[in-house]
mmCIF file of C-alpha atoms and ligand atoms in Angstrom:
data_model
loop_
_atom_site.group_PDB
_atom_site.id
_atom_site.type_symbol
_atom_site.label_atom_id
_atom_site.label_comp_id
_atom_site.label_asym_id
_atom_site.label_seq_id
_atom_site.Cartn_x
_atom_site.Cartn_y
_atom_site.Cartn_z
ATOM 1 C CA MET A 1 -96.690 -35.545 31.305
ATOM 2 C CA LYS A 2 -96.303 -39.342 31.117
ATOM 3 C CA GLN A 3 -97.710 -41.049 34.144
ATOM 4 C CA LEU A 4 -99.069 -44.272 35.583
ATOM 5 C CA ILE A 5 -101.926 -44.041 38.040
ATOM 6 C CA LEU A 6 -102.309 -46.975 40.414
ATOM 7 C CA LYS A 7 -105.491 -48.658 41.579
ATOM 8 C CA PRO A 8 -106.712 -47.642 45.037
ATOM 9 C CA GLY A 9 -104.638 -49.265 47.787
ATOM 10 C CA ARG A 10 -101.961 -50.496 45.387
ATOM 11 C CA GLU A 11 -99.466 -47.845 46.509
ATOM 12 C CA LYS A 12 -98.787 -49.814 49.719
ATOM 13 C CA SER A 13 -95.697 -51.683 48.508
ATOM 14 C CA LEU A 14 -94.275 -48.442 47.131
ATOM 15 C CA LEU A 15 -94.749 -46.696 50.449
ATOM 16 C CA ARG A 16 -92.577 -49.503 51.856
ATOM 17 C CA ARG A 17 -90.096 -48.626 49.112
ATOM 18 C CA HIS A 18 -90.334 -51.812 47.136
ATOM 19 C CA PRO A 19 -88.928 -50.814 43.731
ATOM 20 C CA TRP A 20 -91.352 -52.648 41.394
ATOM 21 C CA VAL A 21 -94.916 -52.028 40.184
ATOM 22 C CA PHE A 22 -96.732 -55.085 38.822
ATOM 23 C CA SER A 23 -99.132 -54.793 35.875
ATOM 24 C CA GLY A 24 -102.165 -55.626 38.016
ATOM 25 C CA ALA A 25 -101.594 -52.562 40.185
ATOM 26 C CA VAL A 26 -101.925 -50.065 37.330
ATOM 27 C CA ALA A 27 -105.329 -48.400 36.837
ATOM 28 C CA ARG A 28 -104.465 -46.256 33.823
ATOM 29 C CA MET A 29 -101.730 -44.476 31.904
ATOM 30 C CA GLU A 30 -101.501 -40.936 30.643
ATOM 31 C CA GLY A 31 -99.308 -39.489 27.880
ATOM 32 C CA ASN A 32 -98.772 -42.785 25.973
ATOM 33 C CA PRO A 33 -95.465 -43.880 27.484
ATOM 34 C CA GLU A 34 -93.257 -46.161 25.412
ATOM 35 C CA SER A 35 -90.843 -48.881 26.500
ATOM 36 C CA GLY A 36 -88.164 -47.451 28.781
ATOM 37 C CA ASP A 37 -89.794 -44.022 29.123
ATOM 38 C CA THR A 38 -89.592 -42.219 32.427
ATOM 39 C CA VAL A 39 -93.019 -41.868 34.041
ATOM 40 C CA ALA A 40 -94.416 -40.360 37.214
ATOM 41 C CA LEU A 41 -96.160 -42.927 39.415
ATOM 42 C CA ARG A 42 -99.215 -41.672 41.214
ATOM 43 C CA ALA A 43 -101.600 -43.125 43.764
ATOM 44 C CA ALA A 44 -105.314 -43.279 42.880
ATOM 45 C CA ASP A 45 -105.802 -39.902 44.623
ATOM 46 C CA GLY A 46 -103.120 -38.315 42.397
ATOM 47 C CA LYS A 47 -100.396 -38.171 45.042
ATOM 48 C CA PHE A 48 -96.838 -38.497 43.651
ATOM 49 C CA LEU A 49 -95.155 -41.761 44.639
ATOM 50 C CA ALA A 50 -92.027 -42.106 42.507
ATOM 51 C CA THR A 51 -90.316 -41.632 39.160
ATOM 52 C CA ALA A 52 -90.008 -44.916 37.299
ATOM 53 C CA ALA A 53 -89.118 -46.625 34.036
ATOM 54 C CA TYR A 54 -92.065 -47.964 32.060
ATOM 55 C CA SER A 55 -91.974 -51.473 30.639
ATOM 56 C CA PRO A 56 -95.062 -52.354 28.555
ATOM 57 C CA VAL A 57 -94.272 -56.056 27.994
ATOM 58 C CA SER A 58 -93.067 -57.197 31.412
ATOM 59 C CA GLN A 59 -95.292 -58.159 34.338
ATOM 60 C CA ILE A 60 -93.081 -55.725 36.228
ATOM 61 C CA ARG A 61 -94.677 -52.740 34.531
ATOM 62 C CA ALA A 62 -92.496 -50.084 36.167
ATOM 63 C CA ARG A 63 -89.227 -49.974 38.115
ATOM 64 C CA ILE A 64 -88.461 -47.092 40.427
ATOM 65 C CA TRP A 65 -85.633 -44.703 39.616
ATOM 66 C CA SER A 66 -86.313 -42.159 42.355
ATOM 67 C CA TRP A 67 -88.646 -41.485 45.273
ATOM 68 C CA ASP A 68 -87.900 -37.761 45.086
ATOM 69 C CA GLU A 69 -90.244 -35.688 42.922
ATOM 70 C CA LYS A 70 -87.581 -33.021 42.495
ATOM 71 C CA GLU A 71 -85.007 -35.418 41.032
ATOM 72 C CA THR A 72 -84.838 -35.368 37.209
ATOM 73 C CA MET A 73 -84.043 -38.525 35.308
ATOM 74 C CA ASP A 74 -81.005 -37.756 33.148
ATOM 75 C CA ALA A 75 -77.300 -38.518 32.713
ATOM 76 C CA GLY A 76 -76.500 -36.506 35.866
ATOM 77 C CA PHE A 77 -78.842 -38.724 37.883
ATOM 78 C CA LEU A 78 -77.183 -41.881 36.550
ATOM 79 C CA ARG A 79 -73.725 -40.514 37.236
ATOM 80 C CA ALA A 80 -74.660 -39.719 40.852
ATOM 81 C CA ARG A 81 -76.086 -43.211 41.385
ATOM 82 C CA LEU A 82 -73.031 -44.870 39.838
ATOM 83 C CA ARG A 83 -70.730 -42.747 41.968
ATOM 84 C CA ARG A 84 -72.690 -43.621 45.106
ATOM 85 C CA ALA A 85 -72.442 -47.333 44.305
ATOM 86 C CA MET A 86 -68.712 -47.130 43.653
ATOM 87 C CA ASP A 87 -68.018 -45.058 46.789
ATOM 88 C CA ALA A 88 -69.900 -47.546 48.963
ATOM 89 C CA ARG A 89 -67.721 -50.381 47.681
ATOM 90 C CA GLU A 90 -64.504 -48.493 48.174
ATOM 91 C CA ARG A 91 -65.053 -48.492 51.924
ATOM 92 C CA LEU A 92 -66.404 -52.026 52.128
ATOM 93 C CA ILE A 93 -64.051 -54.081 50.006
ATOM 94 C CA PRO A 94 -60.356 -54.113 50.832
ATOM 95 C CA ALA A 95 -57.872 -53.527 48.002
ATOM 96 C CA GLU A 96 -56.307 -56.960 48.739
ATOM 97 C CA ALA A 97 -59.536 -58.554 47.469
ATOM 98 C CA GLY A 98 -58.258 -57.844 43.959
ATOM 99 C CA ASP A 99 -59.251 -55.918 40.850
ATOM 100 C CA ALA A 100 -62.573 -57.608 40.103
ATOM 101 C CA LEU A 101 -65.720 -56.134 41.567
ATOM 102 C CA ARG A 102 -69.432 -55.750 40.965
ATOM 103 C CA LEU A 103 -69.735 -51.975 40.651
ATOM 104 C CA VAL A 104 -73.506 -51.858 40.276
ATOM 105 C CA HIS A 105 -76.006 -54.433 41.557
ATOM 106 C CA GLY A 106 -79.301 -53.352 40.014
ATOM 107 C CA GLU A 107 -82.240 -52.522 42.262
ATOM 108 C CA SER A 108 -80.133 -52.666 45.429
ATOM 109 C CA ASP A 109 -77.967 -49.824 44.086
ATOM 110 C CA GLY A 110 -80.965 -47.754 43.001
ATOM 111 C CA LEU A 111 -80.402 -48.651 39.333
ATOM 112 C CA PRO A 112 -83.019 -51.292 38.461
ATOM 113 C CA GLY A 113 -81.917 -53.665 35.727
ATOM 114 C CA VAL A 114 -78.346 -52.357 35.598
ATOM 115 C CA ILE A 115 -75.418 -54.668 36.365
ATOM 116 C CA ALA A 116 -71.821 -53.528 35.935
ATOM 117 C CA ASP A 117 -68.879 -55.793 36.769
ATOM 118 C CA ARG A 118 -65.281 -54.682 36.646
ATOM 119 C CA TYR A 119 -62.465 -57.037 35.678
ATOM 120 C CA GLY A 120 -59.258 -55.018 35.796
ATOM 121 C CA GLU A 121 -59.425 -52.557 32.905
ATOM 122 C CA VAL A 122 -62.665 -53.948 31.502
ATOM 123 C CA VAL A 123 -66.191 -53.126 32.657
ATOM 124 C CA VAL A 124 -68.959 -55.526 31.623
ATOM 125 C CA LEU A 125 -72.407 -53.946 31.472
ATOM 126 C CA GLN A 126 -75.608 -55.962 31.605
ATOM 127 C CA LEU A 127 -78.926 -54.226 30.913
ATOM 128 C CA LEU A 128 -81.879 -56.286 32.108
ATOM 129 C CA SER A 129 -84.886 -53.961 31.918
ATOM 130 C CA ALA A 130 -86.525 -51.605 29.443
ATOM 131 C CA GLY A 131 -85.495 -48.641 31.599
ATOM 132 C CA ALA A 132 -81.862 -49.728 31.739
ATOM 133 C CA GLU A 133 -81.902 -50.319 27.969
ATOM 134 C CA ARG A 134 -83.047 -46.756 27.330
ATOM 135 C CA TRP A 135 -79.984 -45.291 29.065
ATOM 136 C CA ARG A 136 -77.299 -47.519 27.477
ATOM 137 C CA ALA A 137 -75.304 -44.625 25.953
ATOM 138 C CA GLU A 138 -75.342 -42.484 29.109
ATOM 139 C CA LEU A 139 -74.459 -45.433 31.371
ATOM 140 C CA THR A 140 -71.547 -46.353 29.110
ATOM 141 C CA GLN A 141 -70.234 -42.796 29.060
ATOM 142 C CA CYS A 142 -70.542 -42.341 32.850
ATOM 143 C CA LEU A 143 -68.915 -45.717 33.607
ATOM 144 C CA ARG A 144 -66.039 -44.834 31.292
ATOM 145 C CA GLU A 145 -65.472 -41.522 32.999
ATOM 146 C CA LEU A 146 -65.877 -42.734 36.566
ATOM 147 C CA THR A 147 -63.725 -45.862 36.230
ATOM 148 C CA GLY A 148 -61.192 -44.748 33.621
ATOM 149 C CA CYS A 149 -61.514 -48.249 32.152
ATOM 150 C CA ALA A 150 -60.117 -49.223 28.750
ATOM 151 C CA CYS A 151 -63.238 -51.031 27.576
ATOM 152 C CA VAL A 152 -66.958 -51.286 28.276
ATOM 153 C CA TYR A 153 -68.363 -54.575 27.006
ATOM 154 C CA GLU A 154 -72.075 -55.349 26.902
ATOM 155 C CA ARG A 155 -73.479 -58.746 27.968
ATOM 156 C CA SER A 156 -77.209 -58.168 27.678
ATOM 157 C CA ASP A 157 -78.086 -61.792 26.980
ATOM 158 C CA ALA A 158 -79.744 -62.903 30.234
ATOM 159 C CA ASP A 159 -83.065 -64.765 29.879
ATOM 160 C CA VAL A 160 -84.960 -62.066 31.798
ATOM 161 C CA ARG A 161 -84.551 -59.672 28.862
ATOM 162 C CA GLU A 162 -87.080 -61.744 26.972
ATOM 163 C CA LEU A 163 -89.663 -60.976 29.681
ATOM 164 C CA GLU A 164 -88.995 -57.287 29.028
ATOM 165 C CA GLY A 165 -89.420 -57.792 25.254
ATOM 166 C CA LEU A 166 -85.767 -56.927 24.645
ATOM 167 C CA PRO A 167 -83.469 -58.674 22.148
ATOM 168 C CA VAL A 168 -80.062 -60.124 23.016
ATOM 169 C CA LYS A 169 -77.293 -57.559 22.649
ATOM 170 C CA CYS A 170 -73.603 -58.258 23.206
ATOM 171 C CA GLY A 171 -70.418 -56.558 22.124
ATOM 172 C CA VAL A 172 -68.027 -53.709 22.718
ATOM 173 C CA LEU A 173 -69.653 -50.397 23.672
ATOM 174 C CA TYR A 174 -66.432 -48.475 24.162
ATOM 175 C CA GLY A 175 -62.719 -49.130 23.573
ATOM 176 C CA GLU A 176 -61.407 -52.586 22.787
ATOM 177 C CA LEU A 177 -61.092 -55.846 24.653
ATOM 178 C CA PRO A 178 -57.445 -56.587 25.451
ATOM 179 C CA ALA A 179 -55.885 -58.778 22.728
ATOM 180 C CA ALA A 180 -54.425 -61.102 25.376
ATOM 181 C CA GLY A 181 -57.879 -61.721 26.871
ATOM 182 C CA VAL A 182 -59.484 -60.326 30.016
ATOM 183 C CA GLN A 183 -57.785 -61.135 33.301
ATOM 184 C CA LEU A 184 -58.545 -60.579 36.938
ATOM 185 C CA ARG A 185 -56.834 -60.984 40.277
ATOM 186 C CA GLU A 186 -58.676 -62.093 43.397
ATOM 187 C CA HIS A 187 -57.097 -62.842 46.778
ATOM 188 C CA GLY A 188 -53.689 -63.038 45.135
ATOM 189 C CA LEU A 189 -54.782 -65.504 42.448
ATOM 190 C CA SER A 190 -54.979 -64.806 38.700
ATOM 191 C CA TYR A 191 -57.784 -65.890 36.408
ATOM 192 C CA GLY A 192 -58.678 -65.453 32.747
ATOM 193 C CA VAL A 193 -62.313 -64.445 32.168
ATOM 194 C CA ASP A 194 -64.382 -65.048 29.067
ATOM 195 C CA VAL A 195 -66.528 -61.918 29.198
ATOM 196 C CA ALA A 196 -68.103 -62.715 25.812
ATOM 197 C CA ALA A 197 -69.372 -66.226 26.562
ATOM 198 C CA GLY A 198 -68.761 -67.030 30.246
ATOM 199 C CA HIS A 199 -71.604 -67.376 32.756
ATOM 200 C CA LYS A 200 -73.172 -64.136 34.021
ATOM 201 C CA THR A 201 -70.609 -61.502 32.973
ATOM 202 C CA GLY A 202 -67.828 -64.112 33.015
ATOM 203 C CA PHE A 203 -67.133 -64.816 36.697
ATOM 204 C CA TYR A 204 -69.060 -65.510 39.917
ATOM 205 C CA LEU A 205 -68.000 -62.399 41.796
ATOM 206 C CA ASP A 206 -70.639 -63.055 44.456
ATOM 207 C CA GLN A 207 -68.584 -65.996 45.789
ATOM 208 C CA ARG A 208 -65.421 -63.938 46.375
ATOM 209 C CA ASP A 209 -65.422 -64.031 50.209
ATOM 210 C CA ASN A 210 -66.578 -67.642 50.253
ATOM 211 C CA ARG A 211 -63.745 -68.768 47.980
ATOM 212 C CA LYS A 212 -61.326 -67.182 50.444
ATOM 213 C CA ARG A 213 -62.991 -68.945 53.371
ATOM 214 C CA ILE A 214 -62.717 -72.308 51.596
ATOM 215 C CA GLY A 215 -59.013 -71.616 51.066
ATOM 216 C CA GLU A 216 -58.621 -71.084 54.810
ATOM 217 C CA LEU A 217 -60.442 -74.331 55.601
ATOM 218 C CA ALA A 218 -58.654 -76.514 53.049
ATOM 219 C CA ARG A 219 -55.248 -76.971 54.676
ATOM 220 C CA ASP A 220 -54.124 -80.617 54.572
ATOM 221 C CA ARG A 221 -57.601 -81.772 53.609
ATOM 222 C CA ASP A 222 -58.776 -83.912 50.701
ATOM 223 C CA VAL A 223 -61.220 -81.609 48.924
ATOM 224 C CA LEU A 224 -64.056 -82.292 46.482
ATOM 225 C CA ASN A 225 -65.273 -79.253 44.523
ATOM 226 C CA CYS A 226 -68.537 -79.956 42.695
ATOM 227 C CA PHE A 227 -69.757 -77.610 39.927
ATOM 228 C CA CYS A 228 -66.254 -76.141 39.752
ATOM 229 C CA TYR A 229 -66.842 -73.843 36.717
ATOM 230 C CA THR A 230 -63.544 -72.033 36.028
ATOM 231 C CA GLY A 231 -61.905 -73.302 39.208
ATOM 232 C CA GLY A 232 -62.428 -70.537 41.773
ATOM 233 C CA PHE A 233 -62.875 -72.790 44.810
ATOM 234 C CA THR A 234 -60.306 -75.258 43.448
ATOM 235 C CA LEU A 235 -57.556 -72.651 43.181
ATOM 236 C CA ASN A 236 -58.290 -71.236 46.625
ATOM 237 C CA ALA A 237 -58.228 -74.716 48.164
ATOM 238 C CA LEU A 238 -54.873 -75.468 46.533
ATOM 239 C CA ALA A 239 -53.476 -72.085 47.566
ATOM 240 C CA GLY A 240 -54.683 -72.815 51.110
ATOM 241 C CA GLY A 241 -52.637 -76.001 51.242
ATOM 242 C CA ALA A 242 -55.185 -78.713 50.402
ATOM 243 C CA ALA A 243 -53.733 -82.217 50.236
ATOM 244 C CA SER A 244 -55.741 -82.903 47.072
ATOM 245 C CA VAL A 245 -58.628 -81.329 45.153
ATOM 246 C CA LEU A 246 -60.989 -83.252 42.898
ATOM 247 C CA SER A 247 -63.028 -80.850 40.732
ATOM 248 C CA VAL A 248 -66.168 -81.905 38.858
ATOM 249 C CA ASP A 249 -68.147 -80.025 36.200
ATOM 250 C CA SER A 250 -70.247 -81.159 33.244
ATOM 251 C CA SER A 251 -68.842 -78.464 30.963
ATOM 252 C CA ALA A 252 -65.656 -79.308 29.058
ATOM 253 C CA GLU A 253 -65.039 -75.596 28.364
ATOM 254 C CA ALA A 254 -65.322 -74.732 32.053
ATOM 255 C CA ILE A 255 -62.813 -77.425 33.004
ATOM 256 C CA ALA A 256 -60.422 -76.335 30.235
ATOM 257 C CA ARG A 257 -60.561 -72.792 31.563
ATOM 258 C CA ALA A 258 -60.153 -73.982 35.152
ATOM 259 C CA LYS A 259 -57.014 -75.904 34.160
ATOM 260 C CA ASP A 260 -55.728 -72.825 32.350
ATOM 261 C CA ASN A 261 -56.406 -70.755 35.484
ATOM 262 C CA LEU A 262 -54.496 -73.256 37.588
ATOM 263 C CA ALA A 263 -51.542 -72.986 35.190
ATOM 264 C CA ARG A 264 -51.536 -69.177 35.571
ATOM 265 C CA ASN A 265 -50.717 -69.500 39.252
ATOM 266 C CA ASP A 266 -47.831 -70.925 41.191
ATOM 267 C CA LEU A 267 -49.768 -73.920 42.503
ATOM 268 C CA ASP A 268 -49.104 -77.649 42.592
ATOM 269 C CA ALA A 269 -51.082 -79.058 39.652
ATOM 270 C CA ALA A 270 -50.201 -82.609 40.755
ATOM 271 C CA ARG A 271 -52.623 -82.211 43.661
ATOM 272 C CA ALA A 272 -55.505 -81.383 41.278
ATOM 273 C CA GLU A 273 -57.730 -84.007 39.658
ATOM 274 C CA TRP A 274 -60.481 -83.123 37.149
ATOM 275 C CA GLN A 275 -63.615 -84.996 36.143
ATOM 276 C CA GLU A 276 -65.948 -83.866 33.370
ATOM 277 C CA ALA A 277 -69.217 -85.374 34.563
ATOM 278 C CA ASP A 278 -72.747 -84.800 35.795
ATOM 279 C CA VAL A 279 -72.422 -84.205 39.543
ATOM 280 C CA PHE A 280 -75.653 -86.083 40.292
ATOM 281 C CA LYS A 281 -74.164 -89.200 38.663
ATOM 282 C CA GLN A 282 -70.554 -88.673 39.686
ATOM 283 C CA LEU A 283 -71.329 -88.448 43.407
ATOM 284 C CA ARG A 284 -72.811 -91.965 43.106
ATOM 285 C CA VAL A 285 -69.755 -93.175 41.196
ATOM 286 C CA LEU A 286 -67.451 -91.774 43.889
ATOM 287 C CA ARG A 287 -69.556 -93.470 46.564
ATOM 288 C CA ASP A 288 -69.394 -96.799 44.735
ATOM 289 C CA GLN A 289 -65.615 -96.385 44.407
ATOM 290 C CA GLY A 290 -65.411 -95.960 48.181
ATOM 291 C CA ARG A 291 -63.841 -92.506 47.956
ATOM 292 C CA SER A 292 -64.134 -90.033 50.812
ATOM 293 C CA PHE A 293 -63.254 -86.389 51.465
ATOM 294 C CA GLU A 294 -62.657 -83.946 54.313
ATOM 295 C CA LEU A 295 -64.045 -80.824 52.659
ATOM 296 C CA ILE A 296 -66.757 -80.782 49.993
ATOM 297 C CA VAL A 297 -68.024 -77.724 48.108
ATOM 298 C CA LEU A 298 -71.406 -77.871 46.387
ATOM 299 C CA ASP A 299 -72.109 -74.749 44.332
ATOM 300 C CA PRO A 300 -74.713 -75.814 41.776
ATOM 301 C CA PRO A 301 -76.418 -73.586 39.205
ATOM 302 C CA LYS A 302 -79.780 -72.008 39.983
ATOM 303 C CA PHE A 303 -82.330 -74.850 40.370
ATOM 304 C CA ALA A 304 -85.271 -72.539 41.199
ATOM 305 C CA PRO A 305 -85.426 -69.076 39.619
ATOM 306 C CA THR A 306 -88.751 -68.437 41.401
ATOM 307 C CA ALA A 307 -90.703 -69.965 44.289
ATOM 308 C CA ALA A 308 -92.826 -71.910 41.757
ATOM 309 C CA PHE A 309 -89.853 -74.213 41.133
ATOM 310 C CA ALA A 310 -88.994 -74.629 44.819
ATOM 311 C CA GLU A 311 -90.291 -78.182 45.202
ATOM 312 C CA LYS A 312 -88.405 -79.591 42.227
ATOM 313 C CA ALA A 313 -85.323 -77.659 43.288
ATOM 314 C CA ALA A 314 -85.596 -79.041 46.816
ATOM 315 C CA ARG A 315 -85.371 -82.600 45.467
ATOM 316 C CA GLY A 316 -82.199 -81.691 43.554
ATOM 317 C CA TYR A 317 -80.561 -80.017 46.541
ATOM 318 C CA LYS A 318 -81.483 -82.865 48.850
ATOM 319 C CA ASP A 319 -80.050 -85.474 46.481
ATOM 320 C CA ILE A 320 -76.608 -83.895 46.083
ATOM 321 C CA ASN A 321 -76.331 -82.910 49.749
ATOM 322 C CA LEU A 322 -77.289 -86.392 50.939
ATOM 323 C CA LEU A 323 -74.672 -87.964 48.676
ATOM 324 C CA ALA A 324 -72.052 -85.396 49.677
ATOM 325 C CA LEU A 325 -72.647 -86.005 53.396
ATOM 326 C CA LYS A 326 -72.119 -89.718 52.799
ATOM 327 C CA LEU A 327 -68.784 -88.984 51.107
ATOM 328 C CA LEU A 328 -67.590 -86.898 54.072
ATOM 329 C CA ARG A 329 -65.304 -88.452 56.649
ATOM 330 C CA PRO A 330 -66.313 -87.837 60.293
ATOM 331 C CA GLY A 331 -65.244 -84.317 61.249
ATOM 332 C CA GLY A 332 -65.351 -83.287 57.587
ATOM 333 C CA LEU A 333 -66.931 -80.084 56.305
ATOM 334 C CA LEU A 334 -69.602 -79.501 53.668
ATOM 335 C CA ALA A 335 -69.908 -76.008 52.163
ATOM 336 C CA SER A 336 -73.269 -76.123 50.455
ATOM 337 C CA PHE A 337 -74.681 -73.242 48.413
ATOM 338 C CA SER A 338 -77.932 -72.277 46.746
ATOM 339 C CA CYS A 339 -78.264 -69.321 44.391
ATOM 340 C CA SER A 340 -81.970 -69.996 43.810
ATOM 341 C CA GLY A 341 -84.055 -66.925 44.581
ATOM 342 C CA GLY A 342 -87.023 -69.323 44.899
ATOM 343 C CA VAL A 343 -85.435 -71.249 47.795
ATOM 344 C CA SER A 344 -85.332 -69.300 51.056
ATOM 345 C CA ALA A 345 -82.536 -69.663 53.610
ATOM 346 C CA GLU A 346 -85.053 -71.332 55.920
ATOM 347 C CA LEU A 347 -86.107 -73.878 53.300
ATOM 348 C CA PHE A 348 -82.491 -74.535 52.359
ATOM 349 C CA GLN A 349 -81.638 -75.356 55.969
ATOM 350 C CA LYS A 350 -84.625 -77.731 56.143
ATOM 351 C CA ILE A 351 -83.459 -79.475 52.972
ATOM 352 C CA LEU A 352 -80.017 -80.007 54.486
ATOM 353 C CA ALA A 353 -81.559 -81.301 57.706
ATOM 354 C CA GLY A 354 -83.524 -83.848 55.670
ATOM 355 C CA ALA A 355 -80.410 -84.819 53.724
ATOM 356 C CA ALA A 356 -78.398 -85.370 56.933
ATOM 357 C CA LEU A 357 -81.198 -87.452 58.431
ATOM 358 C CA ASP A 358 -81.424 -89.692 55.365
ATOM 359 C CA ALA A 359 -77.633 -89.943 55.155
ATOM 360 C CA GLY A 360 -77.587 -91.128 58.771
ATOM 361 C CA ALA A 361 -75.115 -88.360 59.571
ATOM 362 C CA ASP A 362 -74.961 -86.171 62.656
ATOM 363 C CA ALA A 363 -74.270 -82.722 61.287
ATOM 364 C CA SER A 364 -74.107 -79.181 62.682
ATOM 365 C CA ILE A 365 -74.083 -75.747 61.106
ATOM 366 C CA VAL A 366 -70.717 -74.164 61.830
ATOM 367 C CA GLY A 367 -70.969 -71.209 59.471
ATOM 368 C CA HIS A 368 -73.142 -69.213 57.080
ATOM 369 C CA PHE A 369 -72.262 -67.888 53.645
ATOM 370 C CA ALA A 370 -73.737 -65.010 51.656
ATOM 371 C CA ALA A 371 -72.823 -62.925 48.629
ATOM 372 C CA SER A 372 -69.919 -60.516 49.042
ATOM 373 C CA ALA A 373 -70.461 -56.860 49.930
ATOM 374 C CA ASP A 374 -70.468 -55.698 46.299
ATOM 375 C CA HIS A 375 -73.803 -57.553 45.978
ATOM 376 C CA PRO A 376 -75.860 -55.584 48.519
ATOM 377 C CA VAL A 377 -79.471 -56.487 49.309
ATOM 378 C CA LEU A 378 -81.748 -53.504 49.738
ATOM 379 C CA LEU A 379 -83.830 -54.251 52.855
ATOM 380 C CA SER A 380 -86.984 -53.168 51.059
ATOM 381 C CA PHE A 381 -86.160 -55.585 48.209
ATOM 382 C CA PRO A 382 -85.788 -59.075 49.726
ATOM 383 C CA GLU A 383 -85.957 -60.565 46.191
ATOM 384 C CA GLY A 384 -82.368 -59.407 45.872
ATOM 385 C CA ASP A 385 -81.200 -61.939 48.466
ATOM 386 C CA TYR A 386 -80.503 -65.023 46.361
ATOM 387 C CA LEU A 387 -77.168 -66.534 47.432
ATOM 388 C CA LYS A 388 -77.087 -68.521 50.653
ATOM 389 C CA GLY A 389 -74.786 -71.188 51.943
ATOM 390 C CA LEU A 390 -74.224 -73.319 55.007
ATOM 391 C CA LEU A 391 -71.002 -74.727 56.344
ATOM 392 C CA VAL A 392 -71.897 -78.038 57.912
ATOM 393 C CA ARG A 393 -69.632 -80.272 59.994
ATOM 394 C CA ARG A 394 -70.244 -83.975 60.014
ATOM 395 C CA GLY A 395 -70.023 -85.331 63.547
HETATM 396 N N1 SAH B 1 -68.338 -72.396 42.020
HETATM 397 C C1 SAH B 1 -68.143 -71.703 40.771
HETATM 398 C C2 SAH B 1 -69.453 -71.356 40.077
HETATM 399 C C3 SAH B 1 -70.355 -72.543 39.768
HETATM 400 S S1 SAH B 1 -71.450 -72.238 38.451
HETATM 401 C C4 SAH B 1 -67.257 -70.473 41.013
HETATM 402 O O1 SAH B 1 -67.010 -70.088 42.179
HETATM 403 O O2 SAH B 1 -66.815 -69.873 40.050
HETATM 404 C C5 SAH B 1 -72.231 -73.741 38.162
HETATM 405 C C6 SAH B 1 -71.434 -74.745 37.333
HETATM 406 O O3 SAH B 1 -72.179 -75.954 37.340
HETATM 407 C C7 SAH B 1 -71.208 -74.428 35.859
HETATM 408 O O4 SAH B 1 -69.842 -74.480 35.577
HETATM 409 C C8 SAH B 1 -71.942 -75.538 35.088
HETATM 410 O O5 SAH B 1 -71.209 -75.988 33.941
HETATM 411 C C9 SAH B 1 -71.997 -76.625 36.089
HETATM 412 N N2 SAH B 1 -73.101 -77.598 35.997
HETATM 413 C C10 SAH B 1 -74.408 -77.368 35.799
HETATM 414 N N3 SAH B 1 -75.130 -78.502 35.919
HETATM 415 C C11 SAH B 1 -74.246 -79.498 36.210
HETATM 416 C C12 SAH B 1 -74.347 -80.894 36.472
HETATM 417 N N4 SAH B 1 -75.532 -81.506 36.487
HETATM 418 N N5 SAH B 1 -73.219 -81.574 36.749
HETATM 419 C C13 SAH B 1 -72.023 -80.965 36.758
HETATM 420 N N6 SAH B 1 -71.852 -79.648 36.534
HETATM 421 C C14 SAH B 1 -72.947 -78.919 36.257
#
């Protein structure tokens, strides 16, 4: 029997159902578990706590599969968890939202380290932990059966794999990618997705509801969309009747794809302007040019993966938010996001308050943003709550 026995008192977080065991909590191992093996976790007094996946390299030494001693870890277990995750989404996300969905969101769906995103007929699987890695074949088979998809494509190239001692692995696991490229529909708009090289698994599904909201707010407004990536907020703003949309991103490939996405839809391209530039610099250029806007979206990349980077990240957030507030006409709206797990919602609000003060702008919160319902946050796993956003109105 492979098992990890914890130090006295170190079972506390598990009793609160936090799904990770850190290396410092482990007293000893029995049965020589190897990377990805299923182990029983026991308290110092021998009491069963959970079944978990062992990861010898990572500081997160074990991730919980099940709290039930009677549950066996096998393909049937994975199938039941996948089914549960898919059923939950069916009732939460309306069909009109489109054909792109996060089917499995790791720890918060009881499948630590497993991400599965669906884009139409293609499912993209991302395995981020030693335990997830071990069950690649079974996960692929179950996803195929449960979704009836034409292709399962693997994108296991996230940085966190290195912490688990796992190599990069990308490519087709089942079927074939469509020759015409992968496509998705969201809120009535069409997009092409680069599942092989795009960010995450190709698209920021977590912003789905927020893109829709921006579309609703954009009517007749001059919009600035910073960090536009493949144009999600841009397209929604145009579809919502924006007077103009200026989109900025430092990546030429992202802008090329955003323009291609615009061309796929029946939207007025004449109202779209594109700038390939560093947002930190470009906001200053726009200020010096005397430009102003009525709706600004700031959706930067992760500045702080962990709390250790929070201070540096705070300076970055404050800088772009201060400049954006200055570019807003009175009565204008700023939709400002942070996907940094290391920056709490409370800290983010403080940063914006500081930015407004320094910009000399009266500003009020008139809305909150979070990830869409296919990115649940298990209450016992607050680490899962990374995306936050505030809608701020300049007085
Ligand atoms: N809002 C997008 C996702 C944004 S992802 C959506 O809904 O799909 C973050 C984007 O920021 C990426 O496209 C990346 O190329 C871009 N980026 C990162 N650093 C940047 C910088 N300093 N200036 C401009 N763009 C940057």
